[in-house]
mmCIF file of C-alpha atoms in Angstrom:
data_model
loop_
_atom_site.group_PDB
_atom_site.id
_atom_site.type_symbol
_atom_site.label_atom_id
_atom_site.label_comp_id
_atom_site.label_asym_id
_atom_site.label_seq_id
_atom_site.Cartn_x
_atom_site.Cartn_y
_atom_site.Cartn_z
ATOM 1 C CA MET A 56 91.884 -18.800 12.060
ATOM 2 C CA LEU A 57 92.742 -22.310 12.124
ATOM 3 C CA ILE A 58 93.082 -24.852 14.719
ATOM 4 C CA ARG A 59 95.974 -27.820 14.773
ATOM 5 C CA PRO A 60 96.996 -30.942 16.900
ATOM 6 C CA THR A 61 100.840 -30.527 17.135
ATOM 7 C CA PHE A 62 101.825 -31.258 13.534
ATOM 8 C CA PHE A 63 101.552 -28.410 10.874
ATOM 9 C CA ARG A 64 101.807 -29.794 7.088
ATOM 10 C CA PRO A 65 104.872 -30.378 5.920
ATOM 11 C CA ALA A 66 105.174 -27.064 4.007
ATOM 12 C CA LEU A 67 104.903 -24.746 6.389
ATOM 13 C CA LEU A 68 107.327 -26.284 8.612
ATOM 14 C CA ALA A 69 109.562 -25.772 5.334
ATOM 15 C CA ALA A 70 108.562 -22.982 4.335
ATOM 16 C CA ALA A 71 109.354 -21.365 8.279
ATOM 17 C CA ALA A 72 112.762 -23.810 8.381
ATOM 18 C CA LEU A 73 113.970 -21.833 5.407
ATOM 19 C CA THR A 74 112.969 -18.748 6.222
ATOM 20 C CA LEU A 75 115.243 -19.529 9.961
ATOM 21 C CA LEU A 76 117.310 -20.008 7.468
ATOM 22 C CA THR A 77 118.046 -17.868 5.518
ATOM 23 C CA THR A 78 118.320 -14.816 8.467
ATOM 24 C CA GLN A 79 120.443 -16.552 11.082
ATOM 25 C CA PRO A 80 124.240 -17.142 10.732
ATOM 26 C CA ALA A 81 125.972 -19.747 9.416
ATOM 27 C CA ALA A 82 126.943 -21.695 12.647
ATOM 28 C CA THR A 83 123.591 -21.631 14.070
ATOM 29 C CA THR A 84 121.705 -22.142 11.529
ATOM 30 C CA ALA A 85 123.789 -25.865 10.951
ATOM 31 C CA PHE A 86 122.868 -26.811 14.653
ATOM 32 C CA ALA A 87 119.740 -25.721 13.895
ATOM 33 C CA ALA A 88 119.313 -28.066 11.038
ATOM 34 C CA THR A 89 120.312 -30.652 12.445
ATOM 35 C CA ALA A 90 118.602 -30.833 15.687
ATOM 36 C CA ASP A 91 115.116 -29.277 14.370
ATOM 37 C CA ALA A 92 114.317 -33.155 14.315
ATOM 38 C CA ASP A 93 114.667 -33.716 17.836
ATOM 39 C CA LEU A 94 112.921 -30.818 19.339
ATOM 40 C CA ILE A 95 110.023 -31.466 21.489
ATOM 41 C CA ARG A 96 106.428 -31.317 20.585
ATOM 42 C CA ALA A 97 103.323 -29.221 22.080
ATOM 43 C CA ASP A 98 100.968 -32.147 23.239
ATOM 44 C CA HIS A 99 98.258 -29.315 21.442
ATOM 45 C CA VAL A 100 99.447 -26.752 19.111
ATOM 46 C CA ALA A 101 96.736 -23.303 18.827
ATOM 47 C CA ALA A 102 97.219 -22.259 15.365
ATOM 48 C CA PRO A 103 97.032 -19.967 12.405
ATOM 49 C CA ASP A 104 98.252 -22.616 8.873
ATOM 50 C CA THR A 105 100.578 -19.684 8.225
ATOM 51 C CA PRO A 106 104.317 -19.676 7.517
ATOM 52 C CA GLN A 107 104.734 -17.463 10.396
ATOM 53 C CA ALA A 108 102.556 -19.410 12.745
ATOM 54 C CA ALA A 109 104.795 -22.357 11.923
ATOM 55 C CA ALA A 110 107.734 -20.737 12.441
ATOM 56 C CA ALA A 111 106.974 -19.771 15.374
ATOM 57 C CA VAL A 112 105.650 -22.942 16.662
ATOM 58 C CA LEU A 113 109.380 -24.415 15.472
ATOM 59 C CA THR A 114 110.699 -21.319 18.471
ATOM 60 C CA ALA A 115 109.019 -21.516 20.903
ATOM 61 C CA ARG A 116 109.906 -25.664 21.003
ATOM 62 C CA ARG A 117 113.357 -25.363 20.713
ATOM 63 C CA TYR A 118 113.008 -23.072 23.042
ATOM 64 C CA ALA A 119 111.568 -26.065 25.084
ATOM 65 C CA THR A 120 113.933 -28.651 24.703
ATOM 66 C CA PHE A 121 116.367 -26.255 26.025
ATOM 67 C CA TRP A 122 114.620 -26.822 29.131
ATOM 68 C CA HIS A 123 114.191 -30.110 28.984
ATOM 69 C CA THR A 124 117.650 -30.392 27.731
ATOM 70 C CA GLY A 125 120.123 -27.814 29.160
ATOM 71 C CA ASP A 126 121.653 -27.400 25.635
ATOM 72 C CA ALA A 127 123.022 -23.962 24.907
ATOM 73 C CA ARG A 128 122.905 -24.323 21.357
ATOM 74 C CA TYR A 129 118.503 -24.056 21.609
ATOM 75 C CA ALA A 130 118.319 -21.743 23.670
ATOM 76 C CA THR A 131 120.689 -19.525 20.909
ATOM 77 C CA ALA A 132 118.693 -20.851 18.098
ATOM 78 C CA ALA A 133 115.618 -19.477 19.733
ATOM 79 C CA LEU A 134 117.033 -16.045 22.052
ATOM 80 C CA SER A 135 117.240 -12.630 19.888
ATOM 81 C CA PRO A 136 120.283 -11.574 20.895
ATOM 82 C CA GLN A 137 118.641 -8.663 22.815
ATOM 83 C CA PHE A 138 115.647 -10.692 23.920
ATOM 84 C CA VAL A 139 114.244 -9.390 27.398
ATOM 85 C CA ASP A 140 113.022 -11.366 30.262
ATOM 86 C CA ARG A 141 109.895 -8.779 31.387
ATOM 87 C CA THR A 142 109.650 -11.162 34.775
ATOM 88 C CA LEU A 143 113.006 -10.827 34.806
ATOM 89 C CA PRO A 144 114.118 -12.942 38.913
ATOM 90 C CA ALA A 145 115.918 -10.596 41.211
ATOM 91 C CA GLY A 146 119.414 -11.984 41.512
ATOM 92 C CA ARG A 147 119.304 -12.971 37.134
ATOM 93 C CA VAL A 148 121.057 -11.474 34.651
ATOM 94 C CA GLN A 149 119.342 -9.502 31.759
ATOM 95 C CA GLY A 150 119.697 -10.855 28.362
ATOM 96 C CA PRO A 151 119.996 -14.351 26.544
ATOM 97 C CA GLN A 152 123.344 -15.622 29.309
ATOM 98 C CA GLY A 153 119.496 -15.432 32.455
ATOM 99 C CA PRO A 154 117.854 -18.405 30.792
ATOM 100 C CA LEU A 155 121.649 -19.576 30.165
ATOM 101 C CA ASP A 156 122.473 -19.746 33.485
ATOM 102 C CA ALA A 157 119.496 -20.319 35.167
ATOM 103 C CA SER A 158 119.393 -23.208 33.458
ATOM 104 C CA LYS A 159 122.426 -24.504 34.749
ATOM 105 C CA ALA A 160 121.606 -24.016 37.975
ATOM 106 C CA PHE A 161 118.687 -25.303 38.329
ATOM 107 C CA ARG A 162 120.069 -28.637 35.913
ATOM 108 C CA THR A 163 122.681 -28.969 38.973
ATOM 109 C CA ALA A 164 119.869 -29.049 41.654
ATOM 110 C CA VAL A 165 117.071 -32.096 39.868
ATOM 111 C CA PRO A 166 119.542 -33.270 36.828
ATOM 112 C CA ASP A 167 117.193 -35.457 35.204
ATOM 113 C CA MET A 168 114.279 -32.438 34.651
ATOM 114 C CA ARG A 169 112.105 -33.505 32.592
ATOM 115 C CA VAL A 170 109.381 -30.658 30.581
ATOM 116 C CA GLN A 171 106.639 -31.470 28.464
ATOM 117 C CA ILE A 172 104.727 -28.557 26.204
ATOM 118 C CA GLU A 173 101.598 -29.205 27.053
ATOM 119 C CA ASP A 174 99.268 -25.867 25.180
ATOM 120 C CA MET A 175 101.159 -23.918 22.871
ATOM 121 C CA VAL A 176 98.740 -21.243 21.283
ATOM 122 C CA VAL A 177 100.353 -18.667 18.459
ATOM 123 C CA ALA A 178 97.724 -15.398 18.547
ATOM 124 C CA GLY A 179 100.392 -12.505 15.528
ATOM 125 C CA ASP A 180 104.113 -12.417 17.563
ATOM 126 C CA ARG A 181 102.755 -13.310 20.425
ATOM 127 C CA VAL A 182 103.547 -17.134 21.919
ATOM 128 C CA SER A 183 101.538 -19.269 25.089
ATOM 129 C CA VAL A 184 102.948 -21.710 26.398
ATOM 130 C CA HIS A 185 102.175 -24.452 29.326
ATOM 131 C CA LEU A 186 104.938 -25.931 30.271
ATOM 132 C CA HIS A 187 105.232 -28.938 32.888
ATOM 133 C CA PHE A 188 108.618 -29.584 35.170
ATOM 134 C CA ARG A 189 109.511 -33.038 35.960
ATOM 135 C CA GLY A 190 112.427 -35.112 37.760
ATOM 136 C CA HIS A 191 113.968 -35.680 41.059
ATOM 137 C CA PHE A 192 116.184 -33.498 43.066
ATOM 138 C CA THR A 193 119.204 -35.432 43.641
ATOM 139 C CA GLY A 194 121.830 -32.346 43.213
ATOM 140 C CA GLU A 195 122.165 -28.717 45.556
ATOM 141 C CA PHE A 196 119.677 -25.728 45.466
ATOM 142 C CA GLY A 197 122.108 -23.335 47.018
ATOM 143 C CA ARG A 198 123.010 -24.893 50.753
ATOM 144 C CA THR A 199 120.384 -27.779 50.657
ATOM 145 C CA HIS A 200 121.908 -31.490 49.170
ATOM 146 C CA GLY A 201 118.368 -33.225 47.563
ATOM 147 C CA GLN A 202 117.138 -36.599 48.875
ATOM 148 C CA ASN A 203 115.310 -37.955 45.809
ATOM 149 C CA GLN A 204 112.296 -35.944 45.550
ATOM 150 C CA PRO A 205 110.196 -35.842 42.911
ATOM 151 C CA ILE A 206 109.861 -32.449 41.319
ATOM 152 C CA ASP A 207 106.758 -31.530 39.916
ATOM 153 C CA PHE A 208 105.202 -28.399 38.459
ATOM 154 C CA GLN A 209 104.616 -25.970 35.950
ATOM 155 C CA ALA A 210 104.951 -22.536 34.096
ATOM 156 C CA PHE A 211 103.717 -20.721 31.684
ATOM 157 C CA ASP A 212 105.834 -18.495 29.219
ATOM 158 C CA LEU A 213 104.539 -15.740 27.125
ATOM 159 C CA TYR A 214 106.771 -14.962 24.386
ATOM 160 C CA ARG A 215 107.062 -11.473 21.708
ATOM 161 C CA ILE A 216 108.598 -13.224 17.989
ATOM 162 C CA ALA A 217 111.069 -10.940 16.440
ATOM 163 C CA ASP A 218 112.340 -11.907 12.682
ATOM 164 C CA GLY A 219 111.913 -15.973 13.727
ATOM 165 C CA LYS A 220 113.375 -14.817 17.692
ATOM 166 C CA ILE A 221 112.334 -15.083 20.774
ATOM 167 C CA ALA A 222 112.561 -10.990 21.448
ATOM 168 C CA GLU A 223 110.667 -10.332 24.478
ATOM 169 C CA ASN A 224 109.291 -13.680 27.987
ATOM 170 C CA TRP A 225 107.448 -12.681 30.203
ATOM 171 C CA HIS A 226 106.682 -16.441 33.054
ATOM 172 C CA LEU A 227 105.515 -17.970 35.837
ATOM 173 C CA GLU A 228 106.555 -20.565 37.157
ATOM 174 C CA ASP A 229 104.807 -22.821 40.197
ATOM 175 C CA ASN A 230 107.640 -21.567 42.466
ATOM 176 C CA GLN A 231 105.560 -22.547 45.792
ATOM 177 C CA THR A 232 105.343 -26.360 44.683
ATOM 178 C CA LEU A 233 108.432 -26.130 43.797
ATOM 179 C CA LEU A 234 110.055 -25.311 46.841
ATOM 180 C CA ARG A 235 108.147 -27.544 48.474
ATOM 181 C CA GLN A 236 109.347 -30.404 47.278
ATOM 182 C CA MET A 237 112.316 -29.267 47.691
ATOM 183 C CA GLY A 238 111.669 -29.117 51.143
ATOM 184 C CA LEU A 239 112.679 -25.035 51.592
ATOM 185 C CA GLN A 240 108.778 -23.925 51.991
ATOM 186 C CA PRO A 241 106.526 -26.199 54.395
#
């Protein structure tokens, strides 16, 4: 396995994009082709130098960019229609709608949320991602109104990629830090 920094050879990215474009509906591919240039990049990537790994990195970047922007089209481009959240929080619906709802609710509380991919590791059909979330609690979370508190917490996701999309996700967020920063826990 070769360890690569935050970039892949252009030929591999082109092959990954072609693979994804030929297996996706036209509306999704039209968005993906124009939006991939705007994807956030990982600070560090460890992955084999293969088209499959490049496609997995592209998919993970699309999903992270969804969290970074709140733009549902990135989630649609990244998540399988049969997506399963293996660590589904109480009250969240299963499937692609779950992350869409969660992002909308979180952006109501932290409208300026930004996400950084600090690390990404690809092994076979798995991608592990270390994410860093930042912003300010200026909106509403339940019945609590933000007072411009800084938000800075981390998360770890493990994706299983199938047919160029995230089929399964296991995730852990530092919710204790988040709730303390929001003033909801001591």
